Amino acid sequence: MIAIFDIGKTNKKFYLFGQNYQILHQEEHNFAETEDEDGFPSEDLSAVAQWVTSTLRAAKADRRFQIKALNFSTYGASAVHLDDHNRVVTPLYNYLKPLEPQILEQLAQHHGQLEQLALDTACPMPLDNLNVGLQMYRLRCLRPDTFDRIHVSLHLPQYLSFLFTGVPTCAKSMIGCHSLLWDFDHDKYHPWALNAGVTQKFVPIRACTSAVQKGEMHIGPGMHDSAASLVPYMVSPSAQPFVLLSTGTWSIAMNPSNDQALTLDELRQGCLKYMNYLGKGVKSSRLFMGQEHEQQVNQIAAHFHVQPDFYKTVVYQPELAEQLGTGSTQPQAPAHAEGAWLTMRPTARPQRPTMP
């Protein structure tokens, strides 16, 4: 059997696959967020790590399961910083956390035009904490003592793998996904990251197809969840050119067959490149639809004083759907309720995506 942990920003899942890749067992868990040193919501890394280790321990103890392989996929822009005793140094920073304007000003002053950096590294504009390279640069600028304490930085899937192997790794699929670290034209770390001392915290890069053997179990280094979603379609014997639509916190359209360079206009509209498990760029577009769905559900739940999962048991009413679809009956909002778009932060509104 193959054990997989799929750590999304909202949902954390565990799967056991059989030899024919059929799902034999699955679990799902959600964690309450904690706060970083500035009071901004952040992932409860300790709780996630404890759940991952205890869940695998329980699966291995179950005589129905004989686990031969283990791997991980997680969301991006997630770095775990360890000291020389392998203790976590900082919170797992939230990529939604606003980036201080002076960080971008310093980056532009010392390391080049921001738009050119975005083009070189295939990162969407504007640059922010969605780029793990900027997260680390921020630490170096604002908290240099903390940055100096970091012995090694691991992307989240590699940290989860490290919990079981004790071997720190660095996978290309994470470095190449909106990190501001990877120069796609030259297939190496971008000079700005080298000159800023950011890359010195990483261990040498290993292939996503590598593994560490622990007893009878082979443990992979993990990969970015978007890169992982492409794998079944890329390895299929009958694979044809395709665009993969992936849903989650982000809704993403990935086109592995489009190798054209991104334009600045595409970057400004939220397009970017991910990196597949072979280390090749994948032109993509994205829409913050999962986050938008969560915000709208919470807003409706609060208005009607119901639980946030109310929509899972709503009975379909075809006559109401027909009225809404034809516009024959215009639903009236309560007099005190504003339109949903008016109550949202402008930055949270989904923009029309550009297809890759």
Short mmCIF file of C-alpha atoms in Angstrom, two decimals:
data_model
loop_
_atom_site.label_atom_id
_atom_site.label_comp_id
_atom_site.label_asym_id
_atom_site.label_seq_id
_atom_site.Cartn_x
_atom_site.Cartn_y
_atom_site.Cartn_z
CA MET A 1 0.00 0.00 0.00
CA ILE A 2 0.96 3.62 -0.56
CA ALA A 3 0.28 6.23 2.12
CA ILE A 4 -0.24 9.83 1.03
CA PHE A 5 -0.76 12.94 3.13
CA ASP A 6 -2.37 15.76 1.17
CA ILE A 7 -2.05 18.93 3.25
CA GLY A 8 -4.21 21.70 1.85
CA LYS A 9 -4.55 25.12 3.36
CA THR A 10 -8.09 24.29 4.46
CA ASN A 11 -8.38 20.49 4.48
CA LYS A 12 -5.80 17.93 5.58
CA LYS A 13 -6.28 14.45 4.12
CA PHE A 14 -4.74 11.00 4.48
CA TYR A 15 -5.09 8.27 1.87
CA LEU A 16 -4.09 4.65 1.56
CA PHE A 17 -3.88 3.40 -2.02
CA GLY A 18 -3.75 -0.19 -3.19
CA GLN A 19 -1.44 -1.58 -5.86
CA ASN A 20 -3.87 -0.49 -8.58
CA TYR A 21 -4.12 2.99 -7.05
CA GLN A 22 -7.63 2.45 -5.73
CA ILE A 23 -8.42 4.28 -2.48
CA LEU A 24 -8.68 1.74 0.33
CA HIS A 25 -8.84 4.15 3.26
CA GLN A 26 -9.07 7.89 3.76
CA GLU A 27 -9.33 10.40 6.58
CA GLU A 28 -9.83 14.14 6.70
CA HIS A 29 -9.09 16.67 9.40
CA ASN A 30 -9.31 20.42 9.85
CA PHE A 31 -7.28 22.47 12.30
CA ALA A 32 -8.02 25.74 14.02
CA GLU A 33 -5.44 28.36 13.14
CA THR A 34 -3.03 29.82 15.64
CA GLU A 35 -1.34 33.25 15.42
CA ASP A 36 2.14 34.41 14.52
CA GLU A 37 4.12 36.98 16.52
CA ASP A 38 2.16 39.81 14.85
CA GLY A 39 -1.23 38.30 15.67
CA PHE A 40 -1.91 37.21 12.08
CA PRO A 41 -3.57 33.79 11.60
CA SER A 42 -1.12 31.00 10.79
CA GLU A 43 -1.08 27.24 10.40
CA ASP A 44 -0.81 25.28 13.64
CA LEU A 45 2.29 23.41 12.49
CA SER A 46 2.70 21.49 15.72
CA ALA A 47 -0.86 20.15 15.54
CA VAL A 48 -0.49 19.20 11.87
CA ALA A 49 2.82 17.41 12.52
CA GLN A 50 1.34 15.54 15.48
CA TRP A 51 -1.68 14.46 13.41
CA VAL A 52 0.51 13.28 10.53
CA THR A 53 2.77 11.17 12.74
CA SER A 54 -0.05 9.71 14.86
CA THR A 55 -2.19 8.94 11.82
CA LEU A 56 0.59 7.03 10.10
CA ARG A 57 1.45 5.24 13.34
CA ALA A 58 -2.15 4.06 13.66
CA ALA A 59 -2.26 2.94 10.03
CA LYS A 60 0.96 0.95 10.41
CA ALA A 61 -0.42 -0.72 13.53
CA ASP A 62 -3.54 -1.84 11.65
CA ARG A 63 -2.91 -5.39 10.43
CA ARG A 64 -5.12 -4.81 7.41
CA PHE A 65 -2.55 -2.42 6.00
CA GLN A 66 0.99 -3.12 4.83
CA ILE A 67 2.42 0.25 3.91
CA LYS A 68 5.36 0.10 1.52
CA ALA A 69 5.61 3.75 0.46
CA LEU A 70 4.88 7.17 1.90
CA ASN A 71 4.76 10.60 0.31
CA PHE A 72 3.36 14.07 0.83
CA SER A 73 1.79 16.94 -1.08
CA THR A 74 1.12 20.36 0.42
CA TYR A 75 0.19 23.88 -0.54
CA GLY A 76 3.00 26.21 -1.55
CA ALA A 77 4.58 29.31 -0.01
CA SER A 78 5.05 27.29 3.16
CA ALA A 79 8.51 27.18 4.71
CA VAL A 80 9.52 25.57 8.00
CA HIS A 81 12.70 27.01 9.49
CA LEU A 82 14.79 24.84 11.82
CA ASP A 83 17.73 25.65 14.08
CA ASP A 84 20.85 23.50 14.48
CA HIS A 85 18.94 21.23 16.89
CA ASN A 86 16.08 20.73 14.39
CA ARG A 87 13.73 22.88 16.45
CA VAL A 88 11.20 25.07 14.64
CA VAL A 89 12.36 28.70 14.77
CA THR A 90 9.34 30.62 13.43
CA PRO A 91 5.62 30.13 12.88
CA LEU A 92 4.52 28.70 9.55
CA TYR A 93 3.72 32.09 8.04
CA ASN A 94 0.44 32.58 6.23
CA TYR A 95 0.89 33.56 2.58
CA LEU A 96 -2.17 35.81 2.93
CA LYS A 97 -0.32 37.99 5.43
CA PRO A 98 0.24 41.47 3.96
CA LEU A 99 3.85 42.21 3.09
CA GLU A 100 5.32 45.42 4.45
CA PRO A 101 5.85 47.93 1.58
CA GLN A 102 9.43 48.61 2.66
CA ILE A 103 10.38 45.00 1.89
CA LEU A 104 9.54 45.43 -1.78
CA GLU A 105 11.26 48.81 -1.77
CA GLN A 106 14.46 47.26 -0.42
CA LEU A 107 14.20 44.37 -2.86
CA ALA A 108 13.91 46.75 -5.81
CA GLN A 109 16.70 48.97 -4.51
CA HIS A 110 19.22 46.18 -3.99
CA HIS A 111 18.20 43.40 -6.36
CA GLY A 112 16.55 44.84 -9.45
CA GLN A 113 13.24 45.87 -10.95
CA LEU A 114 10.32 43.97 -9.43
CA GLU A 115 8.57 43.34 -12.74
CA GLN A 116 11.72 41.80 -14.20
CA LEU A 117 12.15 39.57 -11.14
CA ALA A 118 8.55 38.44 -11.56
CA LEU A 119 9.13 37.68 -15.25
CA ASP A 120 12.34 35.76 -14.56
CA THR A 121 10.76 33.65 -11.82
CA ALA A 122 7.26 33.34 -13.37
CA CYS A 123 5.57 34.77 -10.27
CA PRO A 124 2.24 36.61 -10.40
CA MET A 125 2.10 40.32 -9.69
CA PRO A 126 2.00 41.98 -7.27
CA LEU A 127 4.75 40.23 -5.35
CA ASP A 128 3.85 39.38 -1.77
CA ASN A 129 4.03 36.62 0.84
CA LEU A 130 2.77 34.11 -1.72
CA ASN A 131 6.46 34.01 -2.65
CA VAL A 132 8.42 32.00 -0.08
CA GLY A 133 11.59 33.77 -1.20
CA LEU A 134 10.06 37.07 -0.10
CA GLN A 135 8.99 35.53 3.21
CA MET A 136 12.62 34.68 3.88
CA TYR A 137 13.88 38.04 2.63
CA ARG A 138 11.41 39.71 4.99
CA LEU A 139 12.83 37.73 7.90
CA ARG A 140 16.36 38.71 6.92
CA CYS A 141 15.42 42.40 6.75
CA LEU A 142 13.09 42.73 9.75
CA ARG A 143 14.29 39.98 12.08
CA PRO A 144 17.96 39.38 11.27
CA ASP A 145 18.64 37.63 14.59
CA THR A 146 15.90 35.12 13.84
CA PHE A 147 17.19 34.66 10.30
CA ASP A 148 20.67 33.95 11.64
CA ARG A 149 19.28 31.27 13.95
CA ILE A 150 17.94 29.32 10.97
CA HIS A 151 20.16 26.36 10.21
CA VAL A 152 18.02 24.90 7.43
CA SER A 153 14.78 25.88 5.74
CA LEU A 154 12.47 23.15 4.47
CA HIS A 155 9.38 23.55 2.36
CA LEU A 156 6.36 22.05 4.10
CA PRO A 157 6.23 18.70 2.23
CA GLN A 158 9.95 18.21 2.78
CA TYR A 159 9.51 18.99 6.48
CA LEU A 160 6.81 16.33 6.79
CA SER A 161 9.11 13.86 5.04
CA PHE A 162 11.92 14.90 7.38
CA LEU A 163 9.77 13.96 10.38
CA PHE A 164 10.02 10.32 9.28
CA THR A 165 13.43 10.15 7.59
CA GLY A 166 15.57 12.62 9.52
CA VAL A 167 17.03 13.57 6.12
CA PRO A 168 16.52 17.23 5.08
CA THR A 169 15.68 17.60 1.40
CA CYS A 170 14.80 20.30 -1.08
CA ALA A 171 12.46 19.46 -3.98
CA LYS A 172 12.40 21.39 -7.22
CA SER A 173 8.60 21.32 -7.47
CA MET A 174 8.36 23.63 -4.45
CA ILE A 175 11.20 25.95 -5.46
CA GLY A 176 9.68 26.42 -8.91
CA CYS A 177 6.14 27.24 -7.76
CA HIS A 178 5.60 31.00 -7.17
CA SER A 179 8.63 31.18 -4.86
CA LEU A 180 10.50 34.07 -6.57
CA LEU A 181 13.56 31.83 -6.23
CA TRP A 182 13.84 29.97 -9.53
CA ASP A 183 15.13 31.45 -12.78
CA PHE A 184 13.16 29.51 -15.40
CA ASP A 185 15.24 30.70 -18.36
CA HIS A 186 18.51 29.49 -16.82
CA ASP A 187 17.07 26.60 -14.76
CA LYS A 188 18.77 27.59 -11.52
CA TYR A 189 18.35 29.79 -8.47
CA HIS A 190 17.87 33.43 -9.43
CA PRO A 191 20.89 35.67 -8.73
CA TRP A 192 18.89 37.91 -6.40
CA ALA A 193 18.20 34.99 -4.05
CA LEU A 194 21.85 33.98 -4.07
CA ASN A 195 23.06 37.52 -3.45
CA ALA A 196 20.54 38.08 -0.65
CA GLY A 197 21.72 34.97 1.18
CA VAL A 198 18.30 33.32 1.03
CA THR A 199 19.35 30.13 -0.73
CA GLN A 200 22.10 29.39 1.79
CA LYS A 201 19.36 28.07 4.09
CA PHE A 202 18.38 25.32 1.65
CA VAL A 203 20.00 21.90 1.29
CA PRO A 204 20.92 20.58 -2.19
CA ILE A 205 18.02 19.86 -4.52
CA ARG A 206 16.80 16.28 -4.89
CA ALA A 207 14.54 14.82 -7.56
CA CYS A 208 10.86 14.43 -6.71
CA THR A 209 11.20 10.79 -7.77
CA SER A 210 13.87 10.04 -5.14
CA ALA A 211 13.14 8.21 -1.88
CA VAL A 212 14.70 7.32 1.46
CA GLN A 213 14.22 3.77 2.69
CA LYS A 214 13.26 3.28 6.33
CA GLY A 215 12.79 -0.39 7.09
CA GLU A 216 10.40 -1.76 4.48
CA MET A 217 8.97 1.65 3.64
CA HIS A 218 10.19 4.01 0.91
CA ILE A 219 9.58 7.65 1.83
CA GLY A 220 9.44 10.32 -0.87
CA PRO A 221 10.52 13.95 -0.44
CA GLY A 222 7.05 15.34 -1.12
CA MET A 223 5.97 17.91 -3.68
CA HIS A 224 3.78 20.92 -4.33
CA ASP A 225 0.12 19.87 -4.47
CA SER A 226 -0.40 21.42 -7.91
CA ALA A 227 2.60 19.53 -9.28
CA ALA A 228 1.29 16.35 -7.66
CA SER A 229 -2.11 16.72 -9.32
CA LEU A 230 -0.46 16.58 -12.75
CA VAL A 231 1.38 13.30 -12.19
CA PRO A 232 -1.38 10.76 -13.05
CA TYR A 233 -2.09 12.47 -16.36
CA MET A 234 1.57 12.91 -17.30
CA VAL A 235 2.51 9.26 -16.71
CA SER A 236 -0.55 7.84 -18.47
CA PRO A 237 0.45 5.73 -21.52
CA SER A 238 -2.31 7.40 -23.53
CA ALA A 239 -1.49 10.92 -22.40
CA GLN A 240 -2.60 13.62 -24.84
CA PRO A 241 -2.14 17.40 -24.60
CA PHE A 242 -4.45 18.59 -21.84
CA VAL A 243 -5.36 21.40 -19.48
CA LEU A 244 -5.93 20.31 -15.89
CA LEU A 245 -8.52 22.17 -13.83
CA SER A 246 -7.74 21.86 -10.13
CA THR A 247 -10.04 23.10 -7.36
CA GLY A 248 -9.28 23.90 -3.76
CA THR A 249 -8.43 27.13 -1.96
CA TRP A 250 -7.29 28.20 -5.44
CA SER A 251 -8.98 27.11 -8.66
CA ILE A 252 -6.15 26.55 -11.12
CA ALA A 253 -5.91 25.82 -14.85
CA MET A 254 -2.57 24.17 -15.70
CA ASN A 255 -1.37 23.61 -19.25
CA PRO A 256 1.74 21.37 -19.42
CA SER A 257 1.74 21.65 -23.22
CA ASN A 258 2.20 25.42 -23.28
CA ASP A 259 5.89 26.23 -22.95
CA GLN A 260 5.63 29.88 -23.99
CA ALA A 261 7.07 32.52 -21.70
CA LEU A 262 4.68 34.51 -19.56
CA THR A 263 4.08 38.13 -20.45
CA LEU A 264 3.96 40.92 -17.91
CA ASP A 265 0.27 41.42 -18.63
CA GLU A 266 -0.41 37.75 -17.85
CA LEU A 267 1.51 38.02 -14.58
CA ARG A 268 -0.54 41.06 -13.61
CA GLN A 269 -3.72 39.05 -14.19
CA GLY A 270 -2.58 36.29 -11.84
CA CYS A 271 -0.97 33.87 -14.28
CA LEU A 272 2.18 32.05 -13.25
CA LYS A 273 4.22 28.92 -13.80
CA TYR A 274 4.19 25.88 -11.60
CA MET A 275 6.84 23.20 -11.90
CA ASN A 276 5.97 19.57 -12.59
CA TYR A 277 7.60 16.58 -10.91
CA LEU A 278 10.22 16.41 -13.67
CA GLY A 279 11.30 20.01 -13.09
CA LYS A 280 9.62 21.56 -16.13
CA GLY A 281 7.58 24.75 -16.00
CA VAL A 282 3.79 24.57 -16.40
CA LYS A 283 2.00 27.70 -17.56
CA SER A 284 -1.08 28.27 -15.43
CA SER A 285 -3.82 30.68 -14.43
CA ARG A 286 -5.58 30.86 -11.09
CA LEU A 287 -8.69 32.16 -9.36
CA PHE A 288 -9.09 32.48 -5.58
CA MET A 289 -12.42 30.65 -5.79
CA GLY A 290 -12.08 28.31 -2.82
CA GLN A 291 -11.33 31.21 -0.49
CA GLU A 292 -14.17 33.18 -2.05
CA HIS A 293 -16.55 30.25 -1.52
CA GLU A 294 -15.56 30.02 2.15
CA GLN A 295 -16.07 33.75 2.71
CA GLN A 296 -19.49 33.75 1.05
CA VAL A 297 -20.63 30.64 2.96
CA ASN A 298 -19.55 32.19 6.27
CA GLN A 299 -21.32 35.42 5.40
CA ILE A 300 -24.59 33.61 4.59
CA ALA A 301 -24.28 31.42 7.70
CA ALA A 302 -23.77 34.47 9.92
CA HIS A 303 -26.75 36.26 8.39
CA PHE A 304 -29.15 33.33 8.93
CA HIS A 305 -27.55 32.18 12.21
CA VAL A 306 -26.74 28.66 10.98
CA GLN A 307 -23.62 26.49 10.98
CA PRO A 308 -21.07 27.10 8.18
CA ASP A 309 -21.66 23.62 6.74
CA PHE A 310 -25.38 24.29 6.27
CA TYR A 311 -25.12 24.15 2.47
CA LYS A 312 -24.16 20.46 2.54
CA THR A 313 -27.72 19.51 3.50
CA VAL A 314 -29.70 22.09 1.51
CA VAL A 315 -32.39 20.30 -0.52
CA TYR A 316 -32.33 21.08 -4.23
CA GLN A 317 -35.46 22.94 -5.35
CA PRO A 318 -35.74 22.82 -9.17
CA GLU A 319 -38.54 25.39 -9.30
CA LEU A 320 -36.37 27.90 -7.41
CA ALA A 321 -33.37 27.16 -9.63
CA GLU A 322 -35.55 27.74 -12.68
CA GLN A 323 -36.73 31.08 -11.35
CA LEU A 324 -33.18 32.18 -10.64
CA GLY A 325 -31.96 30.94 -14.01
CA THR A 326 -34.64 32.62 -16.10
CA GLY A 327 -34.92 35.74 -14.01
CA SER A 328 -38.72 35.38 -13.92
CA THR A 329 -38.64 36.11 -10.22
CA GLN A 330 -36.10 38.54 -8.88
CA PRO A 331 -35.12 37.54 -5.30
CA GLN A 332 -35.14 40.49 -2.93
CA ALA A 333 -32.29 40.92 -0.45
CA PRO A 334 -33.15 42.04 3.09
CA ALA A 335 -33.27 45.81 3.37
CA HIS A 336 -30.31 45.88 5.76
CA ALA A 337 -28.15 43.52 3.66
CA GLU A 338 -25.58 44.85 1.25
CA GLY A 339 -24.55 43.02 -1.89
CA ALA A 340 -21.94 40.36 -1.27
CA TRP A 341 -19.35 42.12 -3.38
CA LEU A 342 -19.75 45.36 -1.44
CA THR A 343 -18.93 43.75 1.89
CA MET A 344 -15.72 42.10 0.73
CA ARG A 345 -12.23 43.50 0.80
CA PRO A 346 -11.31 44.63 -2.74
CA THR A 347 -8.25 42.38 -2.70
CA ALA A 348 -10.45 39.36 -1.97
CA ARG A 349 -12.63 39.77 -5.02
CA PRO A 350 -11.87 37.12 -7.65
CA GLN A 351 -10.55 38.53 -10.88
CA ARG A 352 -11.35 37.17 -14.31
CA PRO A 353 -8.54 34.70 -15.04
CA THR A 354 -6.50 34.56 -18.20
CA MET A 355 -6.39 31.01 -19.53
CA PRO A 356 -2.87 29.67 -20.15
#
